[in-house]
PDB file of C-alpha atoms in Angstrom:
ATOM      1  CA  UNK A   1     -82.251   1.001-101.705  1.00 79.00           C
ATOM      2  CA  UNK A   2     -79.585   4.022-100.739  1.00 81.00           C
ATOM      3  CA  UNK A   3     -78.758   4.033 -97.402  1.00 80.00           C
ATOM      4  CA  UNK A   4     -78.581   6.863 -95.101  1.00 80.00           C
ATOM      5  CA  UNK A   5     -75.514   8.497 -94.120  1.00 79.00           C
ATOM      6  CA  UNK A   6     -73.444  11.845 -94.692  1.00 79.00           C
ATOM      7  CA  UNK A   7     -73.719  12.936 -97.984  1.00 78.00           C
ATOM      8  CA  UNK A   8     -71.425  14.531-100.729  1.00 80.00           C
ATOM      9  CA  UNK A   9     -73.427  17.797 -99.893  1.00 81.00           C
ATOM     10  CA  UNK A  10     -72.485  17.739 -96.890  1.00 82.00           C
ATOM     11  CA  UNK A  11     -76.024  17.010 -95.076  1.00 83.00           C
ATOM     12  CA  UNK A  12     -77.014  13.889 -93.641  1.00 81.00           C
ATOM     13  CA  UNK A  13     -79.983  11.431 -94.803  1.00 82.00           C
ATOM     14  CA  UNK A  14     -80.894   9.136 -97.312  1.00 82.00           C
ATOM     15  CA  UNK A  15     -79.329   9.192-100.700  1.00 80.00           C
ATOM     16  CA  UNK A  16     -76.017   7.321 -99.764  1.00 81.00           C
ATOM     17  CA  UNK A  17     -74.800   4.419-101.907  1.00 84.00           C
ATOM     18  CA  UNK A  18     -75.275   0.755-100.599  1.00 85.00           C
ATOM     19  CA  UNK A  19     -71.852  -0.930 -99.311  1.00 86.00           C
ATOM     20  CA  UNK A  20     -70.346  -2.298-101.895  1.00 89.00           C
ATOM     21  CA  UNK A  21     -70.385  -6.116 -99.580  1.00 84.00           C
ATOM     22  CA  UNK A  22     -74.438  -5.168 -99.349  1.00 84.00           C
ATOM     23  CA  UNK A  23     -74.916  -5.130-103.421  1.00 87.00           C
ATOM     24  CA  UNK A  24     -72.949  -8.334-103.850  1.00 81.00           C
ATOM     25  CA  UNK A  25     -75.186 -10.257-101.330  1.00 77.00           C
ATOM     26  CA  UNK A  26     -78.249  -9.014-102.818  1.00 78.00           C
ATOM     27  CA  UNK A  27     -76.957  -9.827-106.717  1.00 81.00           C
ATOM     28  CA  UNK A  28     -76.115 -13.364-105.004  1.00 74.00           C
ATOM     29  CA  UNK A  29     -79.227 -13.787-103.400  1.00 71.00           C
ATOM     30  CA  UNK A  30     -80.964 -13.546-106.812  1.00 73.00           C
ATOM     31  CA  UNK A  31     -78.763 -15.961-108.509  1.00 70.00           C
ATOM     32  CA  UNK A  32     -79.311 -18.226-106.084  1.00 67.00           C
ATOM     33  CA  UNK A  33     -83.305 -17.867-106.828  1.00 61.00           C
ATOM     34  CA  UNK A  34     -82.424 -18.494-110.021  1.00 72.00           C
ATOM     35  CA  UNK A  35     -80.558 -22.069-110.338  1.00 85.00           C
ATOM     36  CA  UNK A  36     -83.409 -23.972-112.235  1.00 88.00           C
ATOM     37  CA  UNK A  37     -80.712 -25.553-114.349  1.00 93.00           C
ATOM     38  CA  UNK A  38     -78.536 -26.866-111.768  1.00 92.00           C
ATOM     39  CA  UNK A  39     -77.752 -30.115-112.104  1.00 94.00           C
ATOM     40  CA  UNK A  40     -78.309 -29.907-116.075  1.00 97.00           C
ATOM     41  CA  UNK A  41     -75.719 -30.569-118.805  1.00 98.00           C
ATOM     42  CA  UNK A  42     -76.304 -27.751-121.737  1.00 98.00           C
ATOM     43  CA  UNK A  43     -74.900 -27.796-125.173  1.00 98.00           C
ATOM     44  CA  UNK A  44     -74.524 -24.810-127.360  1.00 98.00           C
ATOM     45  CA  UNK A  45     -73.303 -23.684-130.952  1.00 98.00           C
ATOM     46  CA  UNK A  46     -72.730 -19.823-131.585  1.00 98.00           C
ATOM     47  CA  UNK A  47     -71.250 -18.089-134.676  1.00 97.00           C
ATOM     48  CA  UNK A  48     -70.889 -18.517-138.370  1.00 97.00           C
ATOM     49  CA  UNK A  49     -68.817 -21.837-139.623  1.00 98.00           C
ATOM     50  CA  UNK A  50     -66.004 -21.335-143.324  1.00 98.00           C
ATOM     51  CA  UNK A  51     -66.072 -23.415-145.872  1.00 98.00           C
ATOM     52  CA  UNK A  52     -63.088 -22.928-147.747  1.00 98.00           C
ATOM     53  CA  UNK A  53     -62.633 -21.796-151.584  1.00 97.00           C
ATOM     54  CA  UNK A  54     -58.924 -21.824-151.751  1.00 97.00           C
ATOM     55  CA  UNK A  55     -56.000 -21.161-149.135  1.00 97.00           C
ATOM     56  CA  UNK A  56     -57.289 -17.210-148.180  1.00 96.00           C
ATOM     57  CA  UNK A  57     -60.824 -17.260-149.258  1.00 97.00           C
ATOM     58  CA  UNK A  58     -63.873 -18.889-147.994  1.00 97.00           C
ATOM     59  CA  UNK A  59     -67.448 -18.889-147.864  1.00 97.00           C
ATOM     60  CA  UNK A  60     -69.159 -17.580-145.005  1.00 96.00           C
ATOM     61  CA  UNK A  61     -72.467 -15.747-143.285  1.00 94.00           C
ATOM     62  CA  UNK A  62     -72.947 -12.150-141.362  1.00 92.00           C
ATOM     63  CA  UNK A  63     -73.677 -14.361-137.800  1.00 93.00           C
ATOM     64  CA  UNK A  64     -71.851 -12.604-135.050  1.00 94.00           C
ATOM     65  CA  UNK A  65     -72.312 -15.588-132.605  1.00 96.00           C
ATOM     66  CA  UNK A  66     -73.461 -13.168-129.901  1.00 95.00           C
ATOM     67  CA  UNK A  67     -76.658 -14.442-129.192  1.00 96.00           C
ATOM     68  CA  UNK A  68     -75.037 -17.839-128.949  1.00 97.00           C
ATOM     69  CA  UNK A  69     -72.542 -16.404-126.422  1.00 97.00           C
ATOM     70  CA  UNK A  70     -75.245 -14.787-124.426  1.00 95.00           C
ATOM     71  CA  UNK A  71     -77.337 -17.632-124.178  1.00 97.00           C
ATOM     72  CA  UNK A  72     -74.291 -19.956-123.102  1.00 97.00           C
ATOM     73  CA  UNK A  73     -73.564 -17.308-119.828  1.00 93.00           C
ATOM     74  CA  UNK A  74     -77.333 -17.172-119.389  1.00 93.00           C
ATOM     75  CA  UNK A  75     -77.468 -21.115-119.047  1.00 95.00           C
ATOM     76  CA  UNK A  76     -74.461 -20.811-116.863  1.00 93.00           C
ATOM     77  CA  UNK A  77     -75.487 -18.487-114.410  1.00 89.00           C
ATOM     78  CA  UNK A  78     -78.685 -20.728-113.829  1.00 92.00           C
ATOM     79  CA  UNK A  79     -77.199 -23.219-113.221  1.00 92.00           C
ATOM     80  CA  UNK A  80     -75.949 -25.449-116.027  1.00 96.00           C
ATOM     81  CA  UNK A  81     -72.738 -26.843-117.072  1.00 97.00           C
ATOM     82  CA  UNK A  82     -72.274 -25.225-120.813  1.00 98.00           C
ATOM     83  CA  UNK A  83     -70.307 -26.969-123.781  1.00 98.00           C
ATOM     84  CA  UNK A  84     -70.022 -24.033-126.174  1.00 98.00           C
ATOM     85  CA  UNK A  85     -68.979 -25.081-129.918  1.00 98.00           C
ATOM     86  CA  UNK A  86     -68.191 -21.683-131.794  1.00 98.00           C
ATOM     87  CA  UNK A  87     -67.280 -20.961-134.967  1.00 97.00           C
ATOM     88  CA  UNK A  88     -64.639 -17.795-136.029  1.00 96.00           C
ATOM     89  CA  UNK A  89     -65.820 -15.258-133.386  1.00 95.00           C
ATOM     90  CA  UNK A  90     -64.151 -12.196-131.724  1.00 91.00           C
ATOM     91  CA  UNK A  91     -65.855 -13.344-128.461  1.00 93.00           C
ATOM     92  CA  UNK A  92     -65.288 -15.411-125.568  1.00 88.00           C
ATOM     93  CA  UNK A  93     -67.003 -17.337-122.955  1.00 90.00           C
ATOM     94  CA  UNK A  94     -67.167 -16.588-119.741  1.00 83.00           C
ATOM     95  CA  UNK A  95     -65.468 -18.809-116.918  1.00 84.00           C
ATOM     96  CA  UNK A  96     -66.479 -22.078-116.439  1.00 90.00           C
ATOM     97  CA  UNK A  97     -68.256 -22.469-120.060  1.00 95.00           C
ATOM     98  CA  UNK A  98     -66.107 -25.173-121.913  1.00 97.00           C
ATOM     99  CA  UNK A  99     -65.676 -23.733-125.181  1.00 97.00           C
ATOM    100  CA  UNK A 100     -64.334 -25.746-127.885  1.00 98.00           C
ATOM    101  CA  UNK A 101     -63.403 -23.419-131.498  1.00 97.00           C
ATOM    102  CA  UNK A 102     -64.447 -25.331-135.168  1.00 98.00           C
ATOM    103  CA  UNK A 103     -63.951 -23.483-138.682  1.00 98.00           C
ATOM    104  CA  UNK A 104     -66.024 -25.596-140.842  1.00 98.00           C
ATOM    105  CA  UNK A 105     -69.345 -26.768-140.634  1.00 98.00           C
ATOM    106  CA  UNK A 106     -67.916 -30.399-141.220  1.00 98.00           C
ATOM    107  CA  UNK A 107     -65.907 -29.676-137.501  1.00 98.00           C
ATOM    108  CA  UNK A 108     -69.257 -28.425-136.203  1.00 98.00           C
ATOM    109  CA  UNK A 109     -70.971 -31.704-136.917  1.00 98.00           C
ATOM    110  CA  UNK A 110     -68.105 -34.055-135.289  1.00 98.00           C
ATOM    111  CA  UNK A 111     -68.116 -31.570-132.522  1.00 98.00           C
ATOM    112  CA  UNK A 112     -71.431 -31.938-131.777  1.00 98.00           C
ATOM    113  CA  UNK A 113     -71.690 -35.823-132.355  1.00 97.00           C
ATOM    114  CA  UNK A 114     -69.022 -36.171-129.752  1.00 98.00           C
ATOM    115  CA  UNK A 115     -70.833 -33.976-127.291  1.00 98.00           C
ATOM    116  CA  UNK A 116     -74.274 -34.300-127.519  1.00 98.00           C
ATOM    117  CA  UNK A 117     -74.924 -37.749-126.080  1.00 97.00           C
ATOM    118  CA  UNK A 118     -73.868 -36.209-122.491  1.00 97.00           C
ATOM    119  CA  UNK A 119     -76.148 -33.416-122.694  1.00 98.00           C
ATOM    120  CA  UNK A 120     -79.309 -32.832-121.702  1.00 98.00           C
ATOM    121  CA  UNK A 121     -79.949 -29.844-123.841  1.00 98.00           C
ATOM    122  CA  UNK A 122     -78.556 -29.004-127.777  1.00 98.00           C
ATOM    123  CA  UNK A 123     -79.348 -25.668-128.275  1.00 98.00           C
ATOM    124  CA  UNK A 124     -78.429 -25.023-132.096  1.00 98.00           C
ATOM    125  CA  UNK A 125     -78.308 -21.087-132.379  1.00 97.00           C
ATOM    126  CA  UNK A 126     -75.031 -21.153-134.252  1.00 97.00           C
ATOM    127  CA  UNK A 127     -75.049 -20.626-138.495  1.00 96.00           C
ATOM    128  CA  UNK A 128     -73.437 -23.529-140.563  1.00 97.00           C
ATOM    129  CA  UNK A 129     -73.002 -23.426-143.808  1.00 96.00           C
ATOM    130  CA  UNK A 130     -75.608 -24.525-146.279  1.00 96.00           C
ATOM    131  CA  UNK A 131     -73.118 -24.806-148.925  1.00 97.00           C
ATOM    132  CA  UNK A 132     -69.129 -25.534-149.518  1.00 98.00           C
ATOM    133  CA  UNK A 133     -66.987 -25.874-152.724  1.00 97.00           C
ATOM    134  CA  UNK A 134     -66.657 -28.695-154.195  1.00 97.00           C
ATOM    135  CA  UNK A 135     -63.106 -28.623-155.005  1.00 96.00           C
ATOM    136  CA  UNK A 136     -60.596 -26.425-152.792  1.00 97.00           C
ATOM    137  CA  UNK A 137     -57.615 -24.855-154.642  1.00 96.00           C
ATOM    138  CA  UNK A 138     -54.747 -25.992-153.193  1.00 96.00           C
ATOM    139  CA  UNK A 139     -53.068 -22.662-153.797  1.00 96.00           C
ATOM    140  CA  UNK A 140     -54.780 -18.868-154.007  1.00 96.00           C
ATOM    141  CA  UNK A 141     -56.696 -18.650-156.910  1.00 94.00           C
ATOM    142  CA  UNK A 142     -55.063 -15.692-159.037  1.00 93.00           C
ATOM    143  CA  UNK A 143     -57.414 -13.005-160.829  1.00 91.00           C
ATOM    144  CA  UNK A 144     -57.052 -13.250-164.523  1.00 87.00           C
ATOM    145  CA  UNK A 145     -60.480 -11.257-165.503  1.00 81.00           C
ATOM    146  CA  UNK A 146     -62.239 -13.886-166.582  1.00 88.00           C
ATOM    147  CA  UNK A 147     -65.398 -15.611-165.218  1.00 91.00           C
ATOM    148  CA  UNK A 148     -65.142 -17.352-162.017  1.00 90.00           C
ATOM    149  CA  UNK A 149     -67.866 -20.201-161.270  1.00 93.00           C
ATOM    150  CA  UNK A 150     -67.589 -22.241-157.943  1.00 94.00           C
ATOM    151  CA  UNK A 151     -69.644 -25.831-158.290  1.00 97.00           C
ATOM    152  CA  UNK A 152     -71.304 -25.999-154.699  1.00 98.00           C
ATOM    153  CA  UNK A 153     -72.753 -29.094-152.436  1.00 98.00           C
ATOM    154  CA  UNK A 154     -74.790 -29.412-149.528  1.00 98.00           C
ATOM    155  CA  UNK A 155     -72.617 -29.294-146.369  1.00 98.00           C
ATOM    156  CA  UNK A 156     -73.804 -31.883-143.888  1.00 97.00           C
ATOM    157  CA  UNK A 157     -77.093 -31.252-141.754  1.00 97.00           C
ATOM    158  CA  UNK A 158     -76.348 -30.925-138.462  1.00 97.00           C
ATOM    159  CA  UNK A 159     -79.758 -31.054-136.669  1.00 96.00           C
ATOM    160  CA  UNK A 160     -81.158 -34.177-138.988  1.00 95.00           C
ATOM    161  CA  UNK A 161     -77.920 -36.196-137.848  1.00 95.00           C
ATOM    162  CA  UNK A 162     -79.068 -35.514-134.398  1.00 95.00           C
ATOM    163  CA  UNK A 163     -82.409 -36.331-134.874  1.00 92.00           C
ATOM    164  CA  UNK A 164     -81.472 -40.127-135.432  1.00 91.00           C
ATOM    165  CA  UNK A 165     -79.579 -40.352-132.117  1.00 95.00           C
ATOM    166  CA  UNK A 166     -81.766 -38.145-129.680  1.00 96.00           C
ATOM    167  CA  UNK A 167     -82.798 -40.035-126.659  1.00 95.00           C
ATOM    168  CA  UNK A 168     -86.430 -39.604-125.414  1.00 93.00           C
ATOM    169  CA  UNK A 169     -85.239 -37.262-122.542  1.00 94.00           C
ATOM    170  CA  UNK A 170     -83.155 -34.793-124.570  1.00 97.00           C
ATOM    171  CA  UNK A 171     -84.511 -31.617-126.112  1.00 97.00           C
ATOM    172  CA  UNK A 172     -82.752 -30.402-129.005  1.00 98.00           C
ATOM    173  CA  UNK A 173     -83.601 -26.630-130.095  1.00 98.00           C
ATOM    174  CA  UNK A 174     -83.347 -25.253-133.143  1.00 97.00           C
ATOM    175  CA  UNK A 175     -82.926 -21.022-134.518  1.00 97.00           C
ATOM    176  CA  UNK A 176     -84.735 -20.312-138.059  1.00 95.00           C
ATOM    177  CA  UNK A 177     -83.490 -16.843-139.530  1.00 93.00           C
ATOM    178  CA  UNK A 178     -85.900 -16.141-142.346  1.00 92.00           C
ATOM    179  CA  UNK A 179     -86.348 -13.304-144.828  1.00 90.00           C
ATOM    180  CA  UNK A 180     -89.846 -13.889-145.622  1.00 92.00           C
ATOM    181  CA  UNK A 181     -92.420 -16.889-144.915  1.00 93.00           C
ATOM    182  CA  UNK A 182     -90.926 -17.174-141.385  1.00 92.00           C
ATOM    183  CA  UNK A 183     -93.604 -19.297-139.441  1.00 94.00           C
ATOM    184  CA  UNK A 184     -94.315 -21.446-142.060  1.00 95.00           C
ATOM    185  CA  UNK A 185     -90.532 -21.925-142.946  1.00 96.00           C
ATOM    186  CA  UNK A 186     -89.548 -22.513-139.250  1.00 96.00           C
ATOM    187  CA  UNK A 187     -92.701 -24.742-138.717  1.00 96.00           C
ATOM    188  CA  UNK A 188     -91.557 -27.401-141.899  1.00 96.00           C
ATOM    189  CA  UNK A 189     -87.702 -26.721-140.076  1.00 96.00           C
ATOM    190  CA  UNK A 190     -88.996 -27.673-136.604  1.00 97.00           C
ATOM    191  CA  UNK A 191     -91.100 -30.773-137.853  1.00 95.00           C
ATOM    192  CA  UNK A 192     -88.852 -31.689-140.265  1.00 95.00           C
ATOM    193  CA  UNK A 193     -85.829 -31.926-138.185  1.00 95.00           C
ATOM    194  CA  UNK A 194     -87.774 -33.669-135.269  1.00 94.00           C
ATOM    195  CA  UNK A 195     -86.989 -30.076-132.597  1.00 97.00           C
ATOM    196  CA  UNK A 196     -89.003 -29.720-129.627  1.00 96.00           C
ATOM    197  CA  UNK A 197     -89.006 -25.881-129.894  1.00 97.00           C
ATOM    198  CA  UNK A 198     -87.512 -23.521-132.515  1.00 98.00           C
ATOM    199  CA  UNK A 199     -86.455 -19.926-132.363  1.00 98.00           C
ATOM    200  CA  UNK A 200     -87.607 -17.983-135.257  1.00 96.00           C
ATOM    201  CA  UNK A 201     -85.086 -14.750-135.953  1.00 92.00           C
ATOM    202  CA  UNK A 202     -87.451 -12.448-138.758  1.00 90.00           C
ATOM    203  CA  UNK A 203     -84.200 -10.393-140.792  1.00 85.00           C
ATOM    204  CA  UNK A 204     -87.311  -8.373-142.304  1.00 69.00           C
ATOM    205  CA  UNK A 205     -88.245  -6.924-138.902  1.00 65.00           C
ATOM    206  CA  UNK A 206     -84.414  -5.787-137.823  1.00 64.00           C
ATOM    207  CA  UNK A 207     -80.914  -5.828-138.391  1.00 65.00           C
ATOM    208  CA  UNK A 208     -79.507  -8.941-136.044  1.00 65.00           C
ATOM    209  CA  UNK A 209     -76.325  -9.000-137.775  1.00 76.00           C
ATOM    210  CA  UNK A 210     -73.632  -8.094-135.168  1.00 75.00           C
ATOM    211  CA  UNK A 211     -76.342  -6.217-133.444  1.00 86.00           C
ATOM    212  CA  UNK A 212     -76.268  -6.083-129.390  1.00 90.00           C
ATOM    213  CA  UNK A 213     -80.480  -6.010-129.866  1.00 92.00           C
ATOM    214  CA  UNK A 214     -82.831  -8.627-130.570  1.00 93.00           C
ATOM    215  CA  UNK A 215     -86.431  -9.880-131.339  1.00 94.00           C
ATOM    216  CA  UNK A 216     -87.986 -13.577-131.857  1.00 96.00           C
ATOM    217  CA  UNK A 217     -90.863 -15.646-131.862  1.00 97.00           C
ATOM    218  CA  UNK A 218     -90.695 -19.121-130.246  1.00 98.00           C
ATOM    219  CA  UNK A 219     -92.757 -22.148-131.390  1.00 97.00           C
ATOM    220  CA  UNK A 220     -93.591 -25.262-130.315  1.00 95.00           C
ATOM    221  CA  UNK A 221     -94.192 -28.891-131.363  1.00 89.00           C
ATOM    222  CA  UNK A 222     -98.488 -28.425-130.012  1.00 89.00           C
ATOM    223  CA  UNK A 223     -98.786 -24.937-132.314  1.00 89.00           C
ATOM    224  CA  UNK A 224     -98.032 -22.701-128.916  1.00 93.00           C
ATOM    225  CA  UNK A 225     -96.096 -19.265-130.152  1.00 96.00           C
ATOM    226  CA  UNK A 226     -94.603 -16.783-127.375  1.00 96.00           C
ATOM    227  CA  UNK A 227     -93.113 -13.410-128.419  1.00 96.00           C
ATOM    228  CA  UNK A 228     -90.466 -11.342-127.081  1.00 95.00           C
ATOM    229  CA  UNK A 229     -90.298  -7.630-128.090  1.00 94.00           C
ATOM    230  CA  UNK A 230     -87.040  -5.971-128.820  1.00 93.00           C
ATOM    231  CA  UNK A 231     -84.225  -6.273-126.077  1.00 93.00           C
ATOM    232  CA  UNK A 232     -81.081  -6.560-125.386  1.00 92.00           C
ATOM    233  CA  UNK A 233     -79.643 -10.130-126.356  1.00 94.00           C
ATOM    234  CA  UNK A 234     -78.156 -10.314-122.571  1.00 91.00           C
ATOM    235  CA  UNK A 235     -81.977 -10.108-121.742  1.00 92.00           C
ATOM    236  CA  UNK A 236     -83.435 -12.030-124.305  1.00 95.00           C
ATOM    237  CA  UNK A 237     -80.978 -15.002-123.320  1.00 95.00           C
ATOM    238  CA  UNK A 238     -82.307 -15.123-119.920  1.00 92.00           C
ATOM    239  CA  UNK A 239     -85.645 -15.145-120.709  1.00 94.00           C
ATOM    240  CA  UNK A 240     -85.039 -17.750-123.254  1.00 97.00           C
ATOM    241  CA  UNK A 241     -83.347 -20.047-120.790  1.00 95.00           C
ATOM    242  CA  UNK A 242     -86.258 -19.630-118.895  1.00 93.00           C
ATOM    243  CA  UNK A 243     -88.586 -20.715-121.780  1.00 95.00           C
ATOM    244  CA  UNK A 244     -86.085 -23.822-122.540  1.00 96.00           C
ATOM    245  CA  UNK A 245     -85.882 -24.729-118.677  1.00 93.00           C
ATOM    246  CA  UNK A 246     -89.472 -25.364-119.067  1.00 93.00           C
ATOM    247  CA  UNK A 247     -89.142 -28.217-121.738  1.00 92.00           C
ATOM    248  CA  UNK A 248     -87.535 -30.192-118.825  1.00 86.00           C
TER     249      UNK A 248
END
């Protein structure tokens, strides 16, 4: 609330701004409500991974990694000690996140091998690859006008690779982005790859892509769905890490 004081008018009441040493105690106070994490080890992928064609060129997707990012300073602030894995963002964490930088999706996967077991939490919302080239050029490929065709194979699957080595007290979340079919495309994901919860990102309803705003739909193992209207990502992180504070 203002205080009261003398005013830039001159006159004397309420209306004055709150000492700058009176806002930080009350910002700290609610943080301190708001350690439900403490004690908890989080882990966290963000961005797009490359898979490379040739020395300049490679294959990529339109993730940002700011939802990633957002959701690694939400963990932090309640409470949680973050391991963030990015790929090729102009971001970066905030103090005290550990953030470790991978290109490919291959780097991604030893990344999170090597982390995971020390976690309590993997929360996948970073965008691998699907696909990388077969054979990499060892130089640039030159443009001659003719045809190009690139033979493609399935990069490795992150998320199934974990599934093998989860321990009974982990929870391992998973995002679906889907163009059409999304529940029942996120449901097979979230069964398939043994998640406890998924995040399912519709592209039909908005533009994510690079976007500050965001809208999902959560589901869970027992068929329980919880939406969140259009917000901020900031927001939408901290009302995720809520959600996912829940599951332990």
């Amino acid at each position: 609330e203002p205080n009261e004081g003398e005013l830039a008018c001159n006159t004397f009441g309420k209306g004055r701004m709150a000492e700058p040493e009176e806002i930080y105690q009350y910002i700290s106070k609610y943080f301190q409500k708001k350690k439900i994490l403490s004690g908890k080890r989080i882990l966290l992928t963000a961005g797009p991974c490359r898979e490379a064609i040739d020395p300049v060129r490679f294959i990529s997707n339109r993730s940002s990694g700011k939802m990633g990012f957002a959701l690694a300073q939400a963990a932090k602030d309640f409470g949680a000690k973050v391991t963030l894995i990015t790929g090729p963002t102009d971001l970066l964490a905030g103090p005290d996140i550990h953030q470790i930088q991978i290109e490919s999706t291959e780097e991604m996967y030893k990344a999170v091998r090597k982390e995971f077991s020390r976690n309590n939490m993997l929360i996948m919302a970073a965008a691998p690859a699907d696909y990388k080239s077969k054979k990499i050029a060892g130089q640039k490929i030159k443009k001659d006008f003719n045809d190009l065709s690139l033979e493609l194979i399935p990069t490795v699957d992150i998320l199934t690779s974990i599934k093998s080595i989860k321990k009974k007290n982990q929870i391992v979340i998973g995002f679906a982005l889907e163009t059409e079919n999304g529940e029942k495309n996120a449901l097979a994901k979230l069964k398939n790859k043994g998640l406890d919860l998924i995040v399912l990102n519709m592209v039909a309803e908005q533009t994510p892509f690079d976007s500050d705003t965001n809208k999902v739909t959560l589901m869970y193992k027992n068929g329980q769905k919880t939406s969140f209207p259009m917000m901020s990502k900031r927001e939408l992180a901290w009302q995720l890490m809520e959600k996912f504070g829940e599951l332990m």
